[in-house]
Coordinates of C-alpha atoms and ligand atoms in Angstrom, one line a residue:
Chain L
M1 CA 0.0 -0.1 0.0
T2 CA 3.1 2.7 0.6
E3 CA 4.8 1.8 -2.6
T4 CA 5.0 4.9 -4.5
L5 CA 3.4 5.1 -7.7
L6 CA 4.2 8.6 -8.8
K7 CA 6.8 10.6 -7.8
V8 CA 7.5 14.6 -8.8
H9 CA 10.9 15.9 -7.8
G10 CA 11.8 19.5 -7.6
V11 CA 10.2 20.2 -11.3
E12 CA 9.8 23.4 -13.0
T13 CA 8.0 24.0 -16.1
Y14 CA 8.1 26.9 -18.1
Y15 CA 6.1 28.6 -20.7
G16 CA 8.3 30.8 -22.8
N17 CA 9.8 32.3 -20.1
I18 CA 7.0 32.2 -17.7
R19 CA 8.0 29.9 -14.9
A20 CA 4.2 27.9 -14.3
L21 CA 5.9 25.6 -11.6
A22 CA 8.7 26.2 -9.0
G23 CA 10.4 23.1 -8.2
V24 CA 7.3 21.2 -7.6
D25 CA 7.1 17.8 -5.1
V26 CA 4.6 15.3 -5.1
E27 CA 4.3 11.8 -4.3
V28 CA 1.4 9.4 -5.3
R29 CA 1.5 5.6 -4.1
R30 CA -0.2 2.7 -5.1
G31 CA -3.9 2.6 -4.5
E32 CA -4.0 6.2 -3.2
I33 CA -6.7 9.1 -4.1
V34 CA -4.7 12.2 -3.8
S35 CA -5.9 15.5 -4.3
L36 CA -4.6 18.7 -5.6
I37 CA -6.1 22.3 -4.7
G38 CA -5.2 25.7 -5.2
A39 CA -6.1 28.9 -6.7
N40 CA -6.9 29.4 -10.1
G41 CA -3.8 29.9 -11.8
A42 CA -1.5 28.1 -9.2
G43 CA -0.4 25.6 -11.8
K44 CA -2.4 22.6 -11.2
S45 CA -3.4 21.8 -14.8
T46 CA 0.3 22.4 -15.7
L47 CA 1.8 19.7 -13.3
M48 CA -1.0 17.1 -14.7
M49 CA 0.0 18.1 -17.8
T50 CA 3.8 17.8 -16.9
I51 CA 3.3 14.6 -15.9
C52 CA 2.4 13.6 -19.4
G53 CA 5.1 15.0 -21.3
S54 CA 3.2 18.0 -22.9
P55 CA 5.0 20.4 -21.5
Q56 CA 8.4 18.7 -20.4
A57 CA 9.4 19.7 -17.3
R58 CA 12.8 22.0 -17.5
T59 CA 14.3 20.5 -14.6
G60 CA 13.4 17.8 -11.9
T61 CA 12.3 14.3 -12.3
V62 CA 8.9 12.5 -12.8
T63 CA 9.0 8.8 -11.9
F64 CA 6.6 6.5 -12.6
D65 CA 6.5 2.9 -11.4
G66 CA 10.0 3.1 -10.9
Q67 CA 10.8 4.8 -14.6
E68 CA 12.1 8.0 -14.8
I69 CA 9.3 9.7 -17.6
T70 CA 10.5 13.1 -17.7
R71 CA 11.8 13.0 -21.2
L72 CA 9.3 10.5 -22.8
P73 CA 7.1 11.9 -25.7
T74 CA 3.5 11.7 -24.4
H75 CA 2.0 9.5 -26.2
E76 CA 4.6 6.5 -24.4
I77 CA 3.9 8.4 -21.2
A78 CA 0.2 7.2 -21.6
R79 CA 1.1 3.9 -22.7
L80 CA 2.2 3.0 -19.3
R81 CA -1.2 3.3 -18.6
I82 CA -1.3 6.9 -17.3
A83 CA -4.6 8.2 -18.5
Q84 CA -5.6 11.8 -18.3
S85 CA -9.3 13.7 -18.4
P86 CA -7.6 16.8 -19.1
E87 CA -8.8 20.4 -18.7
G88 CA -11.2 21.7 -20.9
R89 CA -12.3 18.0 -21.4
R90 CA -10.9 17.8 -24.6
I91 CA -13.6 15.8 -26.4
F92 CA -13.0 15.1 -30.2
P93 CA -15.8 17.2 -31.7
R94 CA -16.3 15.5 -34.8
M95 CA -16.5 12.0 -33.5
T96 CA -19.2 10.5 -31.9
V97 CA -19.5 9.4 -28.3
Y98 CA -18.8 6.0 -29.2
E99 CA -15.4 6.7 -31.1
N100 CA -14.6 8.9 -28.6
L101 CA -14.3 5.8 -26.2
Q102 CA -12.4 3.6 -28.8
M103 CA -10.2 6.2 -28.7
G104 CA -9.8 5.9 -24.9
A105 CA -9.1 2.3 -25.8
S106 CA -6.1 2.3 -28.4
L107 CA -3.9 1.1 -26.3
D108 CA -5.1 -2.3 -26.5
N109 CA -6.4 -2.0 -29.8
L110 CA -9.7 -2.6 -28.7
K111 CA -9.2 -5.7 -27.0
Y112 CA -11.0 -5.3 -24.1
F113 CA -13.6 -2.4 -25.6
D114 CA -16.9 -4.0 -25.4
E115 CA -16.6 -5.4 -21.7
D116 CA -15.0 -1.9 -20.6
V117 CA -17.7 0.1 -22.6
E118 CA -20.6 -1.5 -20.9
K119 CA -19.1 -0.2 -17.7
I120 CA -18.7 3.1 -18.7
F121 CA -22.6 2.9 -20.2
A122 CA -23.6 1.9 -16.4
L123 CA -21.6 4.4 -14.8
F124 CA -23.1 7.2 -17.1
P125 CA -26.5 5.9 -18.4
R126 CA -26.6 9.4 -20.4
L127 CA -23.5 8.6 -22.7
K128 CA -25.2 5.6 -23.7
E129 CA -28.3 7.1 -25.1
R130 CA -26.3 9.4 -26.4
K131 CA -23.5 7.1 -28.0
A132 CA -23.9 8.1 -31.7
Q133 CA -23.9 11.9 -30.9
R134 CA -21.1 13.7 -32.2
G135 CA -18.7 14.9 -29.2
G136 CA -18.8 18.5 -29.7
T137 CA -22.3 18.8 -29.6
L138 CA -22.9 17.3 -26.1
S139 CA -23.7 19.5 -23.1
G140 CA -20.9 20.6 -21.1
G141 CA -21.6 17.9 -18.2
E142 CA -22.1 15.0 -20.8
Q143 CA -18.5 16.2 -21.8
Q144 CA -17.4 16.0 -18.7
M145 CA -18.6 12.3 -18.4
L146 CA -17.1 11.2 -21.8
S147 CA -13.7 12.4 -21.1
I148 CA -13.9 10.8 -17.5
G149 CA -15.3 7.5 -19.2
R150 CA -12.5 7.8 -22.2
A151 CA -9.8 8.2 -19.5
L152 CA -11.0 4.8 -17.9
M153 CA -11.3 3.3 -21.0
A154 CA -7.5 3.0 -21.3
R155 CA -7.5 0.8 -18.2
P156 CA -4.8 3.4 -16.6
K157 CA -2.6 2.6 -13.6
L158 CA -2.9 5.8 -12.9
L159 CA -6.0 8.3 -13.2
L160 CA -5.3 12.1 -13.8
L161 CA -8.4 14.1 -13.6
D162 CA -8.5 17.6 -13.8
E163 CA -11.4 19.0 -12.4
P164 CA -13.9 16.8 -12.8
S165 CA -16.8 18.3 -11.3
L166 CA -16.9 21.3 -13.6
G167 CA -20.0 21.9 -14.9
L168 CA -21.6 19.1 -13.5
A169 CA -25.1 19.3 -11.4
P170 CA -24.8 18.3 -7.7
L171 CA -26.4 15.2 -8.0
I172 CA -23.8 14.0 -11.1
V173 CA -20.5 15.5 -8.9
K174 CA -21.7 12.8 -6.4
Q175 CA -21.8 10.3 -8.4
I176 CA -18.9 10.9 -10.3
F177 CA -17.0 11.0 -6.8
D178 CA -18.8 7.6 -5.4
A179 CA -17.4 5.9 -8.6
I180 CA -13.9 7.6 -8.3
R181 CA -14.8 5.9 -4.7
A182 CA -15.9 2.4 -5.9
L183 CA -13.1 2.4 -8.8
N184 CA -10.4 3.1 -6.0
K185 CA -11.7 0.7 -3.4
E186 CA -12.8 -2.2 -5.7
Q187 CA -10.0 -2.5 -8.2
G188 CA -7.2 -0.4 -6.1
L189 CA -6.9 2.1 -9.3
T190 CA -4.8 5.1 -8.2
V191 CA -6.1 8.6 -8.5
F192 CA -4.7 12.0 -8.6
L193 CA -7.1 14.6 -8.9
V194 CA -7.3 18.1 -9.2
E195 CA -10.6 20.2 -8.0
Q196 CA -11.8 23.5 -6.9
N197 CA -14.5 22.0 -4.8
A198 CA -11.9 21.5 -2.5
F199 CA -14.4 20.0 0.4
A200 CA -15.8 17.2 -1.9
A201 CA -12.0 16.9 -2.8
L202 CA -10.5 16.6 0.5
K203 CA -13.5 14.4 2.2
L204 CA -13.0 12.0 -0.9
C205 CA -9.0 11.4 -0.9
D206 CA -6.6 10.2 1.3
R207 CA -4.1 12.5 1.2
A208 CA -3.8 16.3 -0.6
Y209 CA -1.4 19.0 -1.8
V210 CA -2.5 22.9 -1.7
M211 CA -0.4 24.6 -4.8
V212 CA 0.2 28.3 -4.5
N213 CA 1.8 30.2 -7.2
G214 CA 3.7 27.0 -8.8
R215 CA 4.6 26.1 -5.1
V216 CA 3.5 23.0 -3.2
T217 CA 2.9 24.8 0.3
M218 CA 1.1 22.6 2.1
S219 CA 0.4 18.7 2.2
G220 CA -1.4 15.9 4.4
T221 CA -4.5 13.8 4.9
G222 CA -7.4 15.1 3.8
R223 CA -8.7 15.2 7.2
E224 CA -6.1 17.5 8.2
L225 CA -6.4 19.6 5.7
L226 CA -10.0 20.2 6.1
A227 CA -9.0 21.0 9.7
D228 CA -6.6 23.3 8.8
P229 CA -7.7 27.0 10.0
E230 CA -5.8 27.7 7.2
V231 CA -7.4 26.0 4.4
R232 CA -10.3 26.6 6.0
A233 CA -10.2 30.0 5.4
A234 CA -8.4 30.2 2.1
Y235 CA -10.5 27.6 0.0
L236 CA -13.8 26.1 2.3
E237 CA -15.4 29.1 4.0
G238 CA -18.3 30.2 1.7
G239 CA -18.2 27.6 -1.0
R240 CA -18.6 25.4 2.1
H241 CA -21.9 23.3 0.0
Chain N
M19 CA -26.9 14.4 -77.2
E20 CA -24.0 11.8 -78.1
Y21 CA -21.7 14.5 -78.1
F22 CA -22.7 15.9 -75.0
V23 CA -22.7 12.5 -73.0
Q24 CA -19.2 11.7 -74.9
Q25 CA -18.0 14.8 -73.2
L26 CA -19.5 14.0 -69.9
I27 CA -17.4 10.8 -69.5
N28 CA -14.3 12.6 -70.9
G29 CA -14.9 14.8 -68.0
L30 CA -15.3 12.4 -65.2
T31 CA -12.2 10.5 -66.6
L32 CA -10.3 13.6 -66.3
G33 CA -12.3 14.6 -62.7
S34 CA -11.3 11.2 -61.4
I35 CA -7.6 12.1 -62.3
Y36 CA -7.6 15.4 -60.4
G37 CA -9.6 13.8 -57.3
L38 CA -7.4 11.3 -56.5
I39 CA -5.0 14.2 -56.7
A40 CA -7.1 16.4 -54.3
I41 CA -7.6 13.5 -51.5
G42 CA -3.6 13.6 -50.8
Y43 CA -3.9 17.6 -50.7
T44 CA -7.2 17.7 -48.3
M45 CA -6.1 14.9 -46.0
V46 CA -2.8 16.8 -45.1
Y47 CA -4.5 19.9 -45.0
G48 CA -6.9 18.3 -42.3
I49 CA -4.3 16.6 -40.5
I50 CA -1.8 19.5 -40.0
G51 CA -3.3 22.4 -41.6
M52 CA -0.6 23.0 -44.1
I53 CA -0.9 23.4 -47.9
N54 CA 1.4 20.7 -49.4
F55 CA 2.6 23.0 -52.4
A56 CA 5.0 19.8 -53.5
H57 CA 1.7 17.5 -54.0
G58 CA 1.4 18.0 -57.7
D59 CA 5.0 17.2 -58.2
I60 CA 4.8 14.3 -56.5
F61 CA 1.9 13.2 -58.7
M62 CA 4.2 14.0 -61.5
L63 CA 6.9 11.5 -60.2
G64 CA 4.7 8.9 -59.4
G65 CA 4.5 9.2 -63.5
F66 CA 7.8 9.3 -64.0
A67 CA 8.4 6.1 -61.9
A68 CA 5.8 4.3 -63.8
L69 CA 7.0 5.3 -67.0
I70 CA 10.8 4.5 -65.9
L71 CA 9.3 1.2 -64.8
F72 CA 7.5 0.5 -68.3
L73 CA 10.9 1.3 -70.1
I74 CA 12.9 -1.2 -67.8
L75 CA 10.3 -4.3 -67.8
T76 CA 9.4 -3.9 -71.5
S77 CA 13.2 -4.1 -72.5
V78 CA 14.0 -7.4 -70.5
F79 CA 10.5 -9.2 -70.6
V80 CA 9.1 -9.0 -74.0
G81 CA 5.2 -9.9 -74.1
L82 CA 4.7 -9.0 -70.5
P83 CA 0.5 -9.1 -70.1
V84 CA -0.8 -5.3 -70.0
V85 CA -2.7 -6.1 -66.5
L86 CA 0.8 -7.1 -65.1
L87 CA 2.8 -4.3 -66.8
L88 CA 0.0 -1.6 -65.4
L89 CA 0.2 -3.0 -62.1
V90 CA 4.0 -3.1 -61.7
M91 CA 4.3 0.3 -63.1
M92 CA 1.6 1.2 -60.4
A93 CA 3.1 -0.3 -57.8
A94 CA 6.6 1.1 -58.2
A95 CA 4.8 4.6 -58.8
M96 CA 3.4 4.6 -55.1
L97 CA 6.9 3.3 -53.5
T98 CA 8.5 5.8 -55.3
A99 CA 5.9 8.9 -54.5
S100 CA 5.3 7.7 -50.7
L101 CA 9.3 7.4 -50.1
W102 CA 9.6 11.0 -51.5
N103 CA 6.7 12.3 -49.5
W104 CA 7.8 10.9 -46.3
T105 CA 11.2 11.7 -46.6
I106 CA 10.4 15.6 -47.5
E107 CA 7.8 15.3 -44.1
K108 CA 9.7 14.3 -42.1
L109 CA 13.1 16.6 -43.2
A110 CA 11.7 19.9 -44.0
Y111 CA 8.4 19.8 -42.6
R112 CA 8.1 18.1 -39.4
P113 CA 11.2 20.5 -38.0
L114 CA 8.9 23.2 -38.8
R115 CA 6.0 22.4 -37.2
G116 CA 5.1 25.0 -34.5
S117 CA 6.7 27.7 -36.2
F118 CA 4.5 30.5 -38.0
R119 CA 2.3 29.0 -40.3
L120 CA 4.2 30.9 -43.7
A121 CA 7.0 28.4 -43.1
P122 CA 5.8 25.4 -44.0
L123 CA 4.1 26.8 -47.0
I124 CA 7.1 28.4 -48.2
T125 CA 9.2 25.2 -47.7
A126 CA 6.9 23.1 -49.6
I127 CA 7.3 25.6 -52.5
G128 CA 10.7 24.9 -52.4
M129 CA 10.4 21.5 -52.4
S130 CA 7.9 21.4 -55.5
I131 CA 10.6 23.6 -57.5
T132 CA 13.1 21.1 -56.0
L133 CA 11.6 18.1 -57.3
S134 CA 10.8 19.2 -60.7
N135 CA 14.2 20.4 -61.3
F136 CA 15.4 17.0 -60.2
I137 CA 13.0 15.4 -62.8
Q138 CA 14.0 18.0 -65.4
V139 CA 17.9 17.4 -64.9
T140 CA 17.5 13.5 -64.4
Q141 CA 15.2 12.8 -67.3
G142 CA 15.3 15.8 -69.6
P143 CA 13.1 18.8 -70.2
R144 CA 11.1 17.4 -73.1
N145 CA 7.8 15.1 -73.5
K146 CA 8.4 11.6 -72.7
P147 CA 5.9 9.1 -74.8
I148 CA 4.8 6.0 -73.7
P149 CA 3.3 3.7 -76.5
P150 CA -0.7 2.9 -76.0
L151 CA -1.0 0.1 -73.0
V152 CA -5.0 0.0 -73.6
S153 CA -6.3 1.2 -76.8
S154 CA -9.7 -0.9 -77.1
V155 CA -12.5 1.3 -77.5
Y156 CA -16.3 0.5 -77.2
N157 CA -19.2 2.0 -78.7
V158 CA -22.5 1.9 -76.9
F159 CA -25.4 3.9 -78.9
G160 CA -22.8 6.3 -80.9
I161 CA -20.5 6.8 -77.7
S162 CA -17.4 5.3 -77.8
V163 CA -16.0 4.7 -74.1
S164 CA -12.1 3.8 -74.3
L165 CA -11.0 0.8 -71.8
K166 CA -8.8 3.9 -70.6
Q167 CA -11.6 5.6 -69.3
I168 CA -13.2 2.7 -67.6
L169 CA -10.1 1.5 -66.0
I170 CA -9.5 5.3 -64.7
M171 CA -13.1 5.3 -63.1
I172 CA -13.3 2.1 -61.8
L173 CA -10.0 2.0 -60.1
T174 CA -10.7 5.9 -58.8
V175 CA -14.0 4.2 -57.5
S176 CA -12.6 1.0 -55.6
L177 CA -9.6 3.5 -54.0
L178 CA -12.3 5.9 -52.9
A179 CA -13.9 2.8 -51.2
I180 CA -10.9 1.6 -49.7
F181 CA -9.8 5.2 -48.4
W182 CA -13.7 5.6 -47.0
Y183 CA -13.1 2.5 -44.9
V184 CA -9.5 3.0 -43.8
V185 CA -10.8 6.6 -42.6
N186 CA -14.2 6.0 -41.1
K187 CA -13.2 2.4 -39.7
T188 CA -10.3 1.5 -38.8
A189 CA -7.6 2.1 -35.9
L190 CA -5.7 4.0 -38.2
G191 CA -8.7 6.2 -39.8
R192 CA -9.6 7.1 -36.3
A193 CA -5.8 8.2 -35.3
Q194 CA -5.7 10.4 -38.2
R195 CA -8.9 12.1 -37.4
A196 CA -8.1 12.7 -33.7
T197 CA -4.8 13.7 -34.5
E198 CA -6.8 16.0 -36.5
Q199 CA -8.9 17.1 -34.3
D200 CA -7.3 17.8 -31.1
R201 CA -3.3 16.5 -31.5
K202 CA -2.5 17.0 -28.0
M203 CA -5.3 14.7 -26.8
A204 CA -4.7 11.9 -29.3
A205 CA -1.3 12.3 -27.9
L206 CA -2.4 11.8 -24.5
L207 CA -4.3 8.8 -25.3
G208 CA -0.9 7.0 -26.6
I209 CA -1.5 7.9 -30.5
D210 CA 2.0 8.9 -31.7
V211 CA 1.2 12.2 -33.9
D212 CA 4.1 12.2 -35.6
R213 CA 3.7 8.9 -36.8
T214 CA -0.1 9.3 -37.9
I215 CA 1.5 12.2 -39.7
S216 CA 3.6 10.1 -41.7
I217 CA 1.3 7.8 -42.6
T218 CA -1.0 10.3 -43.9
F219 CA 1.6 11.8 -46.1
V220 CA 2.0 8.2 -47.5
M221 CA -1.3 7.6 -48.4
G222 CA -1.9 10.9 -50.2
A223 CA 1.5 10.4 -52.0
A224 CA 0.1 6.5 -52.8
L225 CA -3.0 8.1 -54.3
A226 CA -1.2 10.9 -56.1
A227 CA 1.3 8.0 -58.0
V228 CA -1.9 6.2 -59.0
A229 CA -3.1 9.1 -60.5
G230 CA 0.5 9.8 -62.2
T231 CA 0.3 6.5 -63.7
M232 CA -3.4 7.3 -65.1
Y233 CA -2.4 9.9 -66.4
L234 CA 0.7 9.0 -68.2
M235 CA -1.6 6.3 -69.8
Y236 CA -4.2 8.3 -70.6
Y237 CA -2.2 11.1 -72.4
G238 CA 0.5 9.0 -73.2
V239 CA 2.5 11.6 -72.8
I240 CA 4.7 13.2 -69.5
V241 CA 7.2 16.1 -68.9
F242 CA 8.6 17.5 -65.9
T243 CA 6.0 20.4 -65.4
D244 CA 3.2 18.3 -65.4
G245 CA 3.0 18.4 -61.9
F246 CA 2.2 22.3 -62.1
V247 CA -1.3 22.4 -63.6
P248 CA -3.0 19.4 -62.6
G249 CA -1.9 20.1 -59.1
V250 CA -3.5 23.7 -59.1
K251 CA -6.3 22.1 -60.7
A252 CA -6.4 19.4 -57.6
F253 CA -6.0 22.0 -55.3
T254 CA -8.9 23.9 -56.6
A255 CA -11.3 20.5 -56.6
A256 CA -9.8 20.5 -52.8
V257 CA -11.1 23.8 -52.1
L258 CA -14.0 23.7 -54.1
G259 CA -15.2 20.4 -52.4
G260 CA -14.4 21.8 -49.3
I261 CA -10.7 21.1 -48.0
G262 CA -10.4 18.4 -45.1
S263 CA -13.5 16.8 -46.8
L264 CA -13.0 13.2 -48.6
P265 CA -15.9 13.4 -50.4
G266 CA -15.3 16.9 -50.7
A267 CA -12.3 16.2 -52.9
V268 CA -13.5 13.9 -54.9
I269 CA -16.7 15.4 -55.9
G270 CA -14.5 18.9 -56.6
G271 CA -12.2 16.8 -58.8
L272 CA -15.2 15.6 -60.7
L273 CA -16.9 19.0 -61.0
I274 CA -13.4 20.4 -62.3
G275 CA -13.2 18.0 -64.7
L276 CA -16.4 18.1 -65.9
I277 CA -16.2 22.4 -66.4
E278 CA -13.2 21.4 -68.3
S279 CA -14.5 19.1 -70.7
L280 CA -18.1 20.9 -71.5
W281 CA -16.5 24.2 -71.2
S282 CA -13.9 23.0 -73.9
A283 CA -16.5 21.1 -76.2
Y284 CA -19.3 24.1 -76.2
F285 CA -17.2 27.2 -76.2
T286 CA -13.3 28.1 -76.5
I287 CA -10.8 25.7 -75.2
D288 CA -8.8 28.4 -74.6
Y289 CA -10.7 29.9 -71.9
K290 CA -11.3 26.2 -70.1
D291 CA -9.1 27.3 -67.2
V292 CA -10.8 30.6 -66.7
A293 CA -14.2 29.2 -66.7
T294 CA -12.8 26.7 -64.2
F295 CA -11.5 29.4 -61.4
S296 CA -14.7 31.6 -62.4
I297 CA -16.7 28.6 -60.9
L298 CA -14.6 28.6 -58.0
A299 CA -14.6 32.2 -57.1
I300 CA -18.1 32.0 -57.6
V301 CA -18.8 29.1 -55.4
L302 CA -16.6 30.2 -52.4
I303 CA -18.3 33.7 -52.0
F304 CA -22.0 31.9 -51.5
K305 CA -20.3 29.0 -49.6
P306 CA -16.7 29.9 -48.4
S307 CA -15.8 26.7 -46.8
G308 CA -16.5 24.9 -50.5
I309 CA -19.3 22.3 -51.4
L310 CA -18.9 19.6 -48.3
G311 CA -16.9 21.6 -46.1
R312 CA -17.9 22.4 -42.5
P313 CA -18.7 25.4 -41.1
E314 CA -17.3 25.7 -37.8
V315 CA -20.2 25.6 -35.5
E316 CA -18.8 23.0 -32.6
K317 CA -18.7 23.9 -29.2
V318 CA -15.4 22.7 -27.8
Ligands
ATP402 N1 -0.2 27.6 -22.6 C1 0.4 28.5 -21.7 N2 1.0 29.7 -22.0 C2 1.5 30.7 -21.3 N3 1.0 30.3 -19.9 C3 0.1 29.4 -19.8 C4 -0.2 28.5 -20.6 N4 -0.9 27.6 -20.0 C5 -0.7 28.2 -18.4 N5 -0.2 29.1 -18.1 C6 0.2 30.3 -17.3 O1 0.6 29.1 -16.1 C7 0.0 29.6 -14.9 C8 -1.0 28.2 -14.5 O2 -2.0 28.0 -15.2 P1 -2.4 26.3 -14.9 O3 -3.4 26.1 -15.7 O4 -1.7 25.6 -14.6 O5 -3.5 26.8 -13.5 P2 -4.3 26.0 -12.8 O6 -3.7 26.1 -11.2 O7 -4.8 24.9 -13.1 O8 -5.6 27.3 -12.9 P3 -7.3 27.3 -13.1 O9 -7.9 26.6 -11.5 O10 -7.4 28.2 -13.2 O11 -7.4 25.8 -14.1 C9 -1.1 30.7 -15.0 O12 -0.5 31.8 -14.2 C10 -1.4 30.4 -16.7 O13 -1.6 31.8 -17.1
MG403 MG1 -6.3 24.3 -14.6

């Protein structure tokens, strides 16, 4: 349970001359759910994308499952079974829902597609109804479901979720968080997620990191951070329910 | 009436050739948003490869069946053109990906000039003839249809069917469409984007080479400048049909073939290109994205 799956060490990432990550250390152990919270522009999405090599870290290292992946091209990182539901969802707009899910399963050449797609449809029945619709015409919430579903289709060892609750109705958010918890408990899926909804994220996770201006400023168990006065003041008060 | 139908058939044959070339323009544009100006020369190169193979084969083996001859010529043309397009993509276009938009375009013009000069130097500046390979002509209700024309049309339809299938129903086609729609996301899903783009260049070149072989067989002559005018016409076809759209490329090609042959038949042949481009201008005024082009409406 305590074996490290992902280790981000001293990572700095730049966009041109702008430094978005200023030496980040983060660790995710096998079987954990880890949350990352922080204000807008803190660098959360940049960290998610840096793990996937797009953009690559300028300094520092990213290690996954014992292998250094800092300089690997993005598609090779994906082949190690790191799947991401990225910021902005990035649904292929002119592909159907079904084809988007097929894209998620391209690593295994659709070998487990039929079996897995049923699980996704059970999780999000809405996607089943919309299966022949073009991704670009889905509602924001439907796109979010599709993005998460597509990431799960890759049978990931590590699932990266960038704001999975964005734009979703509270009931669906609860469904998604329940689903994440269930996948984690039943299949041991390791999850690293970014959330604006700090309260829900801290309740869901085993551990969490707080990011400010490209640096991790605080970390601890979800419970600890929920109780922390600073965290409460900055991320929880007012946005409680 | 017979005269009209006759011109229709001639137009469709010519249009098929344009359509096959146009697919390469449209696929490359679709996937990386670049106009591969050297594509017309890839077509010409395919024609020359076919011609050279013809000369070698007929001097070594006497009495080779025509079908076999044509198949081998076509295969050689496809191989040569694909290899060239693959190489220039890797060496000349790929390093410029992500730089400003005009850079790959200018490079492509450079590649076009390089390719046609290379053929001029190595093959000479004069027309290269080839003896008629397929000469049967059938007469149906007063209309003459040559076997060449039938071959060209059947080949075009079959290749289209294969391409449609690959792009819409296979993993490769999905990877191509995904790369076209969101390159970064495709990579996040494990798609090797560079490889997918390479394959697209190879596929476009292979079709252009088939068109080059057909062109050589149809007109019985080829010259190093032959990449230019058919290339521009095919590019026009791709724009007319809606650049980025596969069926659009073919419809555009057929339309241009038809306009050309009907205009030449009923008006003056000297103005056939003026007619073609006028129609292009008119279509684009009323439908800027081309006949089957997509107006950008998706929310992403
Ligand atoms: N492509 C880019 N080019 C230049 N700067 C960028 C780019 N992407 C992000 N940035 C900058 O990097 C910083 C971190 O952005 P990032 O998207 O990682 O923040 P975030 O924590 O995910 O914010 P949010 O909660 O709003 O999603 C911001 O200052 C942003 O402006
Ligand atoms: Mg973000």
